[in-house]
N, CA, C and O atoms as a DFTB+ gen file, in Angstrom:
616 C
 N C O
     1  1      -9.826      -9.630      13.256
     2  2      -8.621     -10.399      13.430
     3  2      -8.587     -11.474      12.335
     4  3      -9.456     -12.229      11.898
     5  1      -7.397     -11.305      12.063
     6  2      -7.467     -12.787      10.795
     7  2      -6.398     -13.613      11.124
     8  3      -5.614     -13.304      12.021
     9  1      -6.290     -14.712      10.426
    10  2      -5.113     -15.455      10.979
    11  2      -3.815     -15.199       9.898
    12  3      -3.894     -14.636       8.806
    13  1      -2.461     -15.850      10.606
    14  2      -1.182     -15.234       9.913
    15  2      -1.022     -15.735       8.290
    16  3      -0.490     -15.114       7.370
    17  1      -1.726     -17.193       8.258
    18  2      -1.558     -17.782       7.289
    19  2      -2.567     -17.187       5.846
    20  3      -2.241     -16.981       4.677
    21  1      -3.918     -17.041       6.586
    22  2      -4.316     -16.232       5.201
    23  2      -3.651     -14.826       5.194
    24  3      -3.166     -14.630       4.080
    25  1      -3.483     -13.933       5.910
    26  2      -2.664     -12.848       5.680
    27  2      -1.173     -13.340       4.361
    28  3      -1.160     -12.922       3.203
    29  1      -0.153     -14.220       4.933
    30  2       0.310     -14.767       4.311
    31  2      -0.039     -14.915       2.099
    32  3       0.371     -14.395       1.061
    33  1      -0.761     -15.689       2.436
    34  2      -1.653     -15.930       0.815
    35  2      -1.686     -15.030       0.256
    36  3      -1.192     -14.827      -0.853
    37  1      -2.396     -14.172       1.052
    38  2      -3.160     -12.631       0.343
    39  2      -1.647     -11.437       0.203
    40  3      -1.583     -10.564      -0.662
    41  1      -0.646     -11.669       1.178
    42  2      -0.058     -10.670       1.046
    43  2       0.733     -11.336      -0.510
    44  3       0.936     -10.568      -1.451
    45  1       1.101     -12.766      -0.589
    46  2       2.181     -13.515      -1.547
    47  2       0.843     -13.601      -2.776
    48  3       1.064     -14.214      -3.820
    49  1       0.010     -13.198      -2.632
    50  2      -0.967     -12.978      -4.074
    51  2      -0.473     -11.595      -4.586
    52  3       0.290     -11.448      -5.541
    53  1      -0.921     -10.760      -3.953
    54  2      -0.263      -9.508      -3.868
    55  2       0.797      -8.879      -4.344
    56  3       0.853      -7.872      -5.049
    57  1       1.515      -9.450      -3.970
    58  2       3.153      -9.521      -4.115
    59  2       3.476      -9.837      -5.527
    60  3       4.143      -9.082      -6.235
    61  1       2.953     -11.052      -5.950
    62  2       3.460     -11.783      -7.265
    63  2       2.583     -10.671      -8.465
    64  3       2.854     -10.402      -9.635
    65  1       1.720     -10.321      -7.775
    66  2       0.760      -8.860      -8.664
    67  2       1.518      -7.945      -9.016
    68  3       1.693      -7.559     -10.171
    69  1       2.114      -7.459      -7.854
    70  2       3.223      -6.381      -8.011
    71  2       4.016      -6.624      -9.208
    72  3       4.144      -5.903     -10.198
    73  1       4.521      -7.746      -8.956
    74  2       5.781      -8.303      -9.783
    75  2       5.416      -8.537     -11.208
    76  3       6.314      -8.722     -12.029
    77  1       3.912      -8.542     -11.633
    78  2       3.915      -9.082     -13.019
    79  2       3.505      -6.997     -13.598
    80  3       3.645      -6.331     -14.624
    81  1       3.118      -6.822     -12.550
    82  2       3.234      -4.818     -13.216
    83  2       4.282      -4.686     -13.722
    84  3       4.558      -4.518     -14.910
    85  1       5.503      -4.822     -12.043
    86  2       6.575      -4.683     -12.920
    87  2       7.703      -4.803     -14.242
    88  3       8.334      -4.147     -15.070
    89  1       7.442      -6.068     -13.776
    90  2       7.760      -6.998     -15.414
    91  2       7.157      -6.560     -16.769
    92  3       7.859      -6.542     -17.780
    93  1       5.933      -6.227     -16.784
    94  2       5.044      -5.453     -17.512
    95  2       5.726      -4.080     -17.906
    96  3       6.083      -3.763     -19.041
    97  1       5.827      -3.408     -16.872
    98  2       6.176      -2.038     -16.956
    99  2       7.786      -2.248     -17.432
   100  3       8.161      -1.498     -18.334
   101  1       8.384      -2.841     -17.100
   102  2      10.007      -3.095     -17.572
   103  2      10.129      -3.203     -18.921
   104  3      10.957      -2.707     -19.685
   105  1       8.956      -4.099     -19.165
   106  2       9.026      -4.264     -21.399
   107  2       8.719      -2.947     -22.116
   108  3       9.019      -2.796     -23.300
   109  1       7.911      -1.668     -21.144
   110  2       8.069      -0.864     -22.193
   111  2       9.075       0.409     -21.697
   112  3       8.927       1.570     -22.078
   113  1       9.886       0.052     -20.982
   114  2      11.423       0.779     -21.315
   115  2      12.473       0.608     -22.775
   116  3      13.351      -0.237     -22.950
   117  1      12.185       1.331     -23.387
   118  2      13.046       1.687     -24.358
   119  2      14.895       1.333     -24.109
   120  3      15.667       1.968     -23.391
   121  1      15.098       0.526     -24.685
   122  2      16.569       0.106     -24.965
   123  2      17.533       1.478     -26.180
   124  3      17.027       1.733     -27.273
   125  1      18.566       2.022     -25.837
   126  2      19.641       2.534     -26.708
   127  2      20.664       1.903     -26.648
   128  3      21.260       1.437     -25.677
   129  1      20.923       1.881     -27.921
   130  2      22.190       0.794     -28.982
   131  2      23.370       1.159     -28.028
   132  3      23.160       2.237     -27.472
   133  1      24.665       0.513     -27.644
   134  2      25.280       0.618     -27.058
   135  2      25.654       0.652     -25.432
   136  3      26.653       0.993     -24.798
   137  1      24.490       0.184     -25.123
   138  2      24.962       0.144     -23.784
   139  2      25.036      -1.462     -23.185
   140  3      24.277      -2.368     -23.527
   141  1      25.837      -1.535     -22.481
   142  2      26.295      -2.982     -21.307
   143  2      24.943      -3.607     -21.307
   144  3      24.700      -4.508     -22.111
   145  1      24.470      -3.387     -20.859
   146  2      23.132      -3.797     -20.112
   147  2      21.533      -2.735     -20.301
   148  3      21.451      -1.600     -19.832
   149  1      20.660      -3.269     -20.898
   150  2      19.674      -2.140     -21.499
   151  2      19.122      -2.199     -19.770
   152  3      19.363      -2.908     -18.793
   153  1      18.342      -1.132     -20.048
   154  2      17.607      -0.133     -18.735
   155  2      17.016      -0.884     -17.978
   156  3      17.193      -0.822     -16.761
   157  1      16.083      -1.860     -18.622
   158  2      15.105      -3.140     -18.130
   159  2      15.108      -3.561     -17.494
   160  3      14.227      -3.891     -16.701
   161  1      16.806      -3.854     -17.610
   162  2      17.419      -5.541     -16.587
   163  2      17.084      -5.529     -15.504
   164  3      16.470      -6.531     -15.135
   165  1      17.338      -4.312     -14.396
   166  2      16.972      -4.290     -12.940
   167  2      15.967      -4.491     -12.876
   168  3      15.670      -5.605     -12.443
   169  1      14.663      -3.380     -13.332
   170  2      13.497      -3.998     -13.439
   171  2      12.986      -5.534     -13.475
   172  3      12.114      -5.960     -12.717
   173  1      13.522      -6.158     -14.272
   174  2      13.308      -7.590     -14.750
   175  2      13.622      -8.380     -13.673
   176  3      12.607      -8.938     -13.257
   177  1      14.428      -8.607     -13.163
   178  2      15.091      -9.064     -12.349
   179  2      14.365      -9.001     -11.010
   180  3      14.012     -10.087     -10.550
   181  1      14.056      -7.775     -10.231
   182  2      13.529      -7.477      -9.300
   183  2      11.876      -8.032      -9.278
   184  3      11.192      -8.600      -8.426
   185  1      11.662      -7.616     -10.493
   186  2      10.031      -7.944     -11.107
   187  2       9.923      -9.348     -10.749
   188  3       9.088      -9.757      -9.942
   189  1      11.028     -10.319     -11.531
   190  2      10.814     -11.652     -11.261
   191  2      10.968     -12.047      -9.932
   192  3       9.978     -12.668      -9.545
   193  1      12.138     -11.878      -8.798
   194  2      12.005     -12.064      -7.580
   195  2      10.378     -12.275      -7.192
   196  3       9.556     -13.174      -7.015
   197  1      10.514     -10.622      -7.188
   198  2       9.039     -10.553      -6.735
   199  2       8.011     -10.934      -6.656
   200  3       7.275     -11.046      -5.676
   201  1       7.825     -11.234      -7.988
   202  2       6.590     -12.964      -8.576
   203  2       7.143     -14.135      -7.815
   204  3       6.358     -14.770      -7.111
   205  1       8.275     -14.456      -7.870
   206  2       8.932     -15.628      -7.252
   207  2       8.437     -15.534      -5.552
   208  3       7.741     -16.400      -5.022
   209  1       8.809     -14.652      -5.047
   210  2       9.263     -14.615      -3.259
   211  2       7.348     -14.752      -3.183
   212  3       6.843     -15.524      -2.368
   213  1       6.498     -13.930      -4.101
   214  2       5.018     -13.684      -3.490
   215  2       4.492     -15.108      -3.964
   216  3       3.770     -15.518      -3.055
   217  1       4.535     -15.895      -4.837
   218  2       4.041     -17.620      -5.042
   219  2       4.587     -18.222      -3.759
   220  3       3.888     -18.866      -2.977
   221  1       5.809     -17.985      -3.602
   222  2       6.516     -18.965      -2.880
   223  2       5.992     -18.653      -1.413
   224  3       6.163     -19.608      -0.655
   225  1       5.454     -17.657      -0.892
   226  2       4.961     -17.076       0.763
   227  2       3.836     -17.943       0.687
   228  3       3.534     -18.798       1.519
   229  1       3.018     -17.567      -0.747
   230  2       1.365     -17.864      -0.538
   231  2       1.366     -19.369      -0.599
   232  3       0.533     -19.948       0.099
   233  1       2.409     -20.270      -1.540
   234  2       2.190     -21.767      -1.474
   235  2       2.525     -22.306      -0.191
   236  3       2.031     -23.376       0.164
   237  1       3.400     -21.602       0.613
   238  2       4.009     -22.331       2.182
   239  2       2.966     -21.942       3.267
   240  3       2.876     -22.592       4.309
   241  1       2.019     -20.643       2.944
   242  2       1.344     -20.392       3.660
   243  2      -0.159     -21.621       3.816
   244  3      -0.716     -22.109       4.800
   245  1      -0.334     -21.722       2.680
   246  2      -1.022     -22.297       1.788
   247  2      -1.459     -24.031       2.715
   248  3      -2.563     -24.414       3.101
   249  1       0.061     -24.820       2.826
   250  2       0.313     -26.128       2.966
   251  2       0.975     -25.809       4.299
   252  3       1.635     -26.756       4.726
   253  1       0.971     -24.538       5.200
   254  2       1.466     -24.954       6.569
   255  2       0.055     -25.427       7.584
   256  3      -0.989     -24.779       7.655
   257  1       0.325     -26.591       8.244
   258  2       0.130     -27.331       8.969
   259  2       0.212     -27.273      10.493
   260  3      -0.307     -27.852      11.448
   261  1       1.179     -26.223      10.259
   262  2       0.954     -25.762      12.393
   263  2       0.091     -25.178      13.173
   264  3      -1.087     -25.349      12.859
   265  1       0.278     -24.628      13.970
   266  2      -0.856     -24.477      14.698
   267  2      -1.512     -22.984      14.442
   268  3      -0.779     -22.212      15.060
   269  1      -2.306     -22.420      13.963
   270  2      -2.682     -21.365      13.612
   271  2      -2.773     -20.271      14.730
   272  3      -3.359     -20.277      15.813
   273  1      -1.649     -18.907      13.827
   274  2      -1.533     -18.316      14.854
   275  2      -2.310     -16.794      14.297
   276  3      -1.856     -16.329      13.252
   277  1      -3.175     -16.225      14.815
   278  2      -3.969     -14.692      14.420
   279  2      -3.474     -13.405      14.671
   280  3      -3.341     -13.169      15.872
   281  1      -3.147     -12.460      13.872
   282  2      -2.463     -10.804      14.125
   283  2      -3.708      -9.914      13.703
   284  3      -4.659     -10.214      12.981
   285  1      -3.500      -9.056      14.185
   286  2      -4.726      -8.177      14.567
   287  2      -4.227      -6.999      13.304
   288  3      -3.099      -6.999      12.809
   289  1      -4.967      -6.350      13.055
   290  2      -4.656      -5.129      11.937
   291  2      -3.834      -4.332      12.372
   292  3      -4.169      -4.097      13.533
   293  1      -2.528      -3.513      11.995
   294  2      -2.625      -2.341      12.636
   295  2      -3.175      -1.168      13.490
   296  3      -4.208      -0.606      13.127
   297  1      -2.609      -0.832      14.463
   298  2      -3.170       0.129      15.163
   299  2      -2.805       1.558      14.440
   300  3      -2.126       1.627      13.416
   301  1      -3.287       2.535      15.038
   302  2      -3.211       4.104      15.060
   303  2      -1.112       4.445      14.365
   304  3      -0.562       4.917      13.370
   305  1      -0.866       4.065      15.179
   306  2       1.025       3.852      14.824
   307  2       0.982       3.293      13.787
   308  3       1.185       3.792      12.680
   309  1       0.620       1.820      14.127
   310  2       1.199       0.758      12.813
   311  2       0.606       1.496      11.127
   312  3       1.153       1.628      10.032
   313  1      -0.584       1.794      11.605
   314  2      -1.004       3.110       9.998
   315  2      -0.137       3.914       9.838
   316  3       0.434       3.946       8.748
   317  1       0.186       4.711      10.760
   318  2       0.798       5.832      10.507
   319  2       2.519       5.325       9.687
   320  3       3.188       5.832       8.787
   321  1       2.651       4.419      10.337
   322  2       4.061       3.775      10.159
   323  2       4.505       3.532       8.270
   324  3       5.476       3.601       7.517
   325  1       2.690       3.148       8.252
   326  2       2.771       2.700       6.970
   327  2       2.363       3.674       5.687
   328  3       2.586       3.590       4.480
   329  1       1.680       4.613       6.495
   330  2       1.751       5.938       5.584
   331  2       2.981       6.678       4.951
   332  3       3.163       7.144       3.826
   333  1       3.833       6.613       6.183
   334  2       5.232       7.312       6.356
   335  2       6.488       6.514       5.504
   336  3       7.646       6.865       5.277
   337  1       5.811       5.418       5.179
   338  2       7.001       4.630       4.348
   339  2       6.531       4.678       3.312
   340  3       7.469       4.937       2.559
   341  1       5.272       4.557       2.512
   342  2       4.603       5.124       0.996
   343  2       4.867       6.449       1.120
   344  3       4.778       7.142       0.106
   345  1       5.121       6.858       1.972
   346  2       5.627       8.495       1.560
   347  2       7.109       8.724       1.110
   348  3       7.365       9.533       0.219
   349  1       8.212       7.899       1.832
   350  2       9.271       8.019       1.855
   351  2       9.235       7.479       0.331
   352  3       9.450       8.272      -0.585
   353  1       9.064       6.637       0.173
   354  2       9.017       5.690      -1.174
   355  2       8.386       6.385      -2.469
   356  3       8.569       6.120      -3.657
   357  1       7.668       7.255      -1.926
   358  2       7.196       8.133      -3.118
   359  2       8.038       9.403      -3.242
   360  3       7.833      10.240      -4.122
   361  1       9.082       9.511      -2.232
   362  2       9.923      10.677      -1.875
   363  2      11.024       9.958      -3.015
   364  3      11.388      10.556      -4.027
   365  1      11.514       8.450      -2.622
   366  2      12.454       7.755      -2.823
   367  2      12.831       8.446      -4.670
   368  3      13.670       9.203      -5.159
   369  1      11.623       7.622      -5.193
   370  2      11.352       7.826      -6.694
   371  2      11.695       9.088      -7.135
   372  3      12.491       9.181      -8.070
   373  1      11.265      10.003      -6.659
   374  2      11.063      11.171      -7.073
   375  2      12.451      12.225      -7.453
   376  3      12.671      13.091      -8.299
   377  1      13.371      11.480      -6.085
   378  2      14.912      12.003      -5.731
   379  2      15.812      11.243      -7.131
   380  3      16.794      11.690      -7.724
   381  1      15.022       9.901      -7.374
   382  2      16.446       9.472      -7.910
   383  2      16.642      10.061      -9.264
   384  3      17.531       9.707     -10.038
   385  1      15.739      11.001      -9.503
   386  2      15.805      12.007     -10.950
   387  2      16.299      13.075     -10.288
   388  3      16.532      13.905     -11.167
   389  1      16.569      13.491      -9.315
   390  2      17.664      14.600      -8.757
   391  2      18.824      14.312      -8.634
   392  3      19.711      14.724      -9.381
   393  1      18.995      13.522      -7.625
   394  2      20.135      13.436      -6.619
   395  2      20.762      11.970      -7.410
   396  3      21.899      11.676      -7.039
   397  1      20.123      11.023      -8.466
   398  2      21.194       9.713      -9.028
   399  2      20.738       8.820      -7.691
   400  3      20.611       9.149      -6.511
   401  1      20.554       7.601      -8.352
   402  2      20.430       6.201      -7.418
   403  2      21.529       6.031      -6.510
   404  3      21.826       4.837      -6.545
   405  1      22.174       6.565      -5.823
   406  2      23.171       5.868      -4.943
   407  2      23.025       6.940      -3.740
   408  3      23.127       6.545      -2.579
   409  1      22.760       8.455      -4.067
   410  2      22.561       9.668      -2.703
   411  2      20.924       9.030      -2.525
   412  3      20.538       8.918      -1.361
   413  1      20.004       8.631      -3.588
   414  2      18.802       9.157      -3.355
   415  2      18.777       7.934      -2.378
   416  3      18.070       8.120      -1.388
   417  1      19.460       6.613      -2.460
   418  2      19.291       5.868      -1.747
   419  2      19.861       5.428      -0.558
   420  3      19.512       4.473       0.136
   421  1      20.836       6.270      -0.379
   422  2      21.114       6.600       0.877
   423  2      20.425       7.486       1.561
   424  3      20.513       7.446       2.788
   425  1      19.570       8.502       0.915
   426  2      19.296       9.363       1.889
   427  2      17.582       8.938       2.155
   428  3      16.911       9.478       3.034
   429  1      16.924       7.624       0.996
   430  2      15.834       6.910       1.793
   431  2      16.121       6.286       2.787
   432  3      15.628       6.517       3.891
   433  1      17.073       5.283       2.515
   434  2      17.264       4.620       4.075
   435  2      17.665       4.822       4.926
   436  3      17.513       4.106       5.917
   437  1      18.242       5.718       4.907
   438  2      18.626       6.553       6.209
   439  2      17.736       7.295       6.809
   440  3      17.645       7.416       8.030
   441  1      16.966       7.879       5.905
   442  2      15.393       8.315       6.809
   443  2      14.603       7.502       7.226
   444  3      14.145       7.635       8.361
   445  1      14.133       6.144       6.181
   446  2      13.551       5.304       6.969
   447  2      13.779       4.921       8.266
   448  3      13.017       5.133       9.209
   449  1      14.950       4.295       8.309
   450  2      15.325       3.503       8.942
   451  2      15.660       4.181      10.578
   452  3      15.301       3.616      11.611
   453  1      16.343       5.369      10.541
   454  2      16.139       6.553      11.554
   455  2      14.730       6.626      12.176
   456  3      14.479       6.438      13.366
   457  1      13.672       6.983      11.011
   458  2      12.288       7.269      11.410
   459  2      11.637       5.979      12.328
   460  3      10.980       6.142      13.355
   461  1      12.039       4.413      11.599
   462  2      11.473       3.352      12.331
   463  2      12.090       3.186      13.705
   464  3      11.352       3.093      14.686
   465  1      13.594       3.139      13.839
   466  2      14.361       2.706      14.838
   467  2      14.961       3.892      15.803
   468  3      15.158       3.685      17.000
   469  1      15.250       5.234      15.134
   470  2      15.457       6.118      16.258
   471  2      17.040       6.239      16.342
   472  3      17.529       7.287      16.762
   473  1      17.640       5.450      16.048
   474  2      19.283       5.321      15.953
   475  2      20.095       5.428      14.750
   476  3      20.423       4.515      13.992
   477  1      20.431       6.916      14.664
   478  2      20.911       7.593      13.746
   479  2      22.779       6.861      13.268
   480  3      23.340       7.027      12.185
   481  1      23.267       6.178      14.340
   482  2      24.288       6.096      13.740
   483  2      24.143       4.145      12.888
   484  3      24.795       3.648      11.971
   485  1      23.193       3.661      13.604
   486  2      22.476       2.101      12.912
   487  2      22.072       2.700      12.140
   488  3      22.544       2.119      11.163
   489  1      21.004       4.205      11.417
   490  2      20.657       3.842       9.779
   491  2      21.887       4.391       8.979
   492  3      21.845       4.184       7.766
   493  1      23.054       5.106       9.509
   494  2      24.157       5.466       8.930
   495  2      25.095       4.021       8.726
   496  3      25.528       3.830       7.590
   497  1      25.297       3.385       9.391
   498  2      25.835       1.773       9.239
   499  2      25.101       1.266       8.107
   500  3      25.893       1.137       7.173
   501  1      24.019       0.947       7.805
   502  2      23.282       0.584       7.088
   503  2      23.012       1.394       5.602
   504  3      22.941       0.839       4.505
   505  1      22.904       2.596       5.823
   506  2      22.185       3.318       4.602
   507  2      23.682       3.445       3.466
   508  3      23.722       3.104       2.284
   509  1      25.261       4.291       4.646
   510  2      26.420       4.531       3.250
   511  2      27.078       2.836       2.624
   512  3      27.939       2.725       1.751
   513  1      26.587       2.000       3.147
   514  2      27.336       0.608       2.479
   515  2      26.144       0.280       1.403
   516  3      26.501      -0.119       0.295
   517  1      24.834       0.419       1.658
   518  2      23.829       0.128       0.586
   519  2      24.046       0.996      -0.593
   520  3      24.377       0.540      -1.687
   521  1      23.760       2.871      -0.242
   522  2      23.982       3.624      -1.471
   523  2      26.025       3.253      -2.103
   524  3      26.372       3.826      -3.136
   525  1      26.845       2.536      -1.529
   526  2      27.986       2.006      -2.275
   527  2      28.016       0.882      -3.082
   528  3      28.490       0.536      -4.165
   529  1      27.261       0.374      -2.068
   530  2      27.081      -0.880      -3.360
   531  2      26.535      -1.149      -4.774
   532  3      26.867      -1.808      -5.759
   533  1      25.214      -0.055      -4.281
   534  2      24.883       0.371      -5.656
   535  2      25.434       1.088      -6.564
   536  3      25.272       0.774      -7.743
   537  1      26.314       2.366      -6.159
   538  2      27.125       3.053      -7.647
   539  2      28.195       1.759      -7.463
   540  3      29.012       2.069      -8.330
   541  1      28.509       0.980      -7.098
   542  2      29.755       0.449      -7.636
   543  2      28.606      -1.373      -8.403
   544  3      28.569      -1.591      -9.614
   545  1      28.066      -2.079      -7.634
   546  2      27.305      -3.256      -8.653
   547  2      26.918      -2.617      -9.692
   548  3      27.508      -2.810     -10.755
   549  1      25.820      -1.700      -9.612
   550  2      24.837      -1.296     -10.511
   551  2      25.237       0.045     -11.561
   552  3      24.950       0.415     -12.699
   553  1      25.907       0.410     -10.652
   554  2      25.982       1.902     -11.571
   555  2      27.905       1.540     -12.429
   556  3      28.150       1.785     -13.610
   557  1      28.541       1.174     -11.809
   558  2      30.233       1.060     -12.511
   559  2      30.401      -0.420     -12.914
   560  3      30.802      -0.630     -14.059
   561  1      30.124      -1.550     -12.049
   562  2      30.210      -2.799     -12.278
   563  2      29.248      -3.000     -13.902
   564  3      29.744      -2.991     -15.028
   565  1      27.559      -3.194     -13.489
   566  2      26.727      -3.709     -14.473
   567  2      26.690      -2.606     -15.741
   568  3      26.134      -2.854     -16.810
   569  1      27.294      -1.499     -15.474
   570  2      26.627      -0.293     -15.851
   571  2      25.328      -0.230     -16.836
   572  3      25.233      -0.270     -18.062
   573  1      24.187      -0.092     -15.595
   574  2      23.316       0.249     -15.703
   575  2      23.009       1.784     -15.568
   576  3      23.359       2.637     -14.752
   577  1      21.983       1.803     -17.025
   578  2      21.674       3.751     -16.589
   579  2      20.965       4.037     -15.869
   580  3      19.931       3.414     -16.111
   581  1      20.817       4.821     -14.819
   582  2      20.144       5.397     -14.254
   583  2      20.057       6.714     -14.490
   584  3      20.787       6.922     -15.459
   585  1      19.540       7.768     -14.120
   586  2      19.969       9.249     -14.171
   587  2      20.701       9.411     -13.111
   588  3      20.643       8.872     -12.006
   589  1      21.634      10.469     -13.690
   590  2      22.574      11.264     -13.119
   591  2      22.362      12.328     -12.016
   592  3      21.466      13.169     -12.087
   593  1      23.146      12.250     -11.099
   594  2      23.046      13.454     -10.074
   595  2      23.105      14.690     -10.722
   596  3      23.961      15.009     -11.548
   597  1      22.159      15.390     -10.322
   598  2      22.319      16.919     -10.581
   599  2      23.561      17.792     -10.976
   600  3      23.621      18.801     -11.679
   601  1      24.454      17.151     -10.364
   602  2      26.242      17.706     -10.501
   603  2      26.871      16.913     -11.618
   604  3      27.719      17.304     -12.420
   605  1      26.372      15.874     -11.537
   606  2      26.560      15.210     -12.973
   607  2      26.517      14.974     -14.243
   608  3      26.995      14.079     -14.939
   609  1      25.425      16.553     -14.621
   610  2      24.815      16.174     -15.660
   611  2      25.905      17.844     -16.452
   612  3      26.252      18.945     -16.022
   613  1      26.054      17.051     -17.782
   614  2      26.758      18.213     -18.749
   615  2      25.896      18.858     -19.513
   616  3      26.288      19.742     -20.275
């Protein structure tokens, strides 16, 4: 058993780790002349959050002062739970070179979110306004490249 607050630290150490890969990994995406916005940006962006949100958990965790409260590891489920979402997520990636960022991401969160909660028409509420927002912010608004849906491609 550990307590919430070092969990906290360790997960916002973690986190800001993630974020400097990413950031890392974002500089060696190749930019082509002419486009709105080079490939990076999302990356960059997300990368930095990410550094940002994981300092900012571990410093509050860090300097909280209340009363210390302890969570126990996952059980048998809570693993499994977490297997099943590095899977989806490795599913996620894999689609958006098929199916284009806006199906592939509707059709992660809609599995997730089905798989966690069980209520097919809550991950349908949730999953077609996310994959819209994205072809219309990211994909028509910022136009950012992503690859193209399978039906899309000439």
């Amino acid at each position: 058993m550990t307590s919430q607050r070092t969990a906290d630290i360790i997960s916002g150490i973690f986190l800001a780790m993630v974020g400097i890969v990413i950031v890392f990994a974002a500089f060696q995406i190749k930019s082509v002349f002419g486009e709105r916005l080079p490939p990076k940006t999302l990356p960059l962006i997300l990368g930095s959050i990410t550094i940002v949100t994981g300092i900012l958990l571990s410093v509050r965790a860090y300097f909280f002062k209340g009363q210390e409260m302890f969570v126990e590891w996952p059980d048998r489920e809570g693993w499994a739970r977490l297997i099943v979402t590095i899977v989806f997520l490795t599913g996620y990636l894999m689609l958006i070179e098929i199916l284009g960022i806006s199906a592939a991401s509707f059709l992660f969160s809609f599995s997730l979110i089905y798989y966690l909660d069980g209520r097919a028409l809550r991950a349908f509420c949730v999953s077609a306004p996310t994959a819209v927002v994205i072809q219309l912010l990211f994909v028509k608004f910022l136009q950012l490249s992503f690859p193209p849906a399978f039906w899309n491609q000439h």
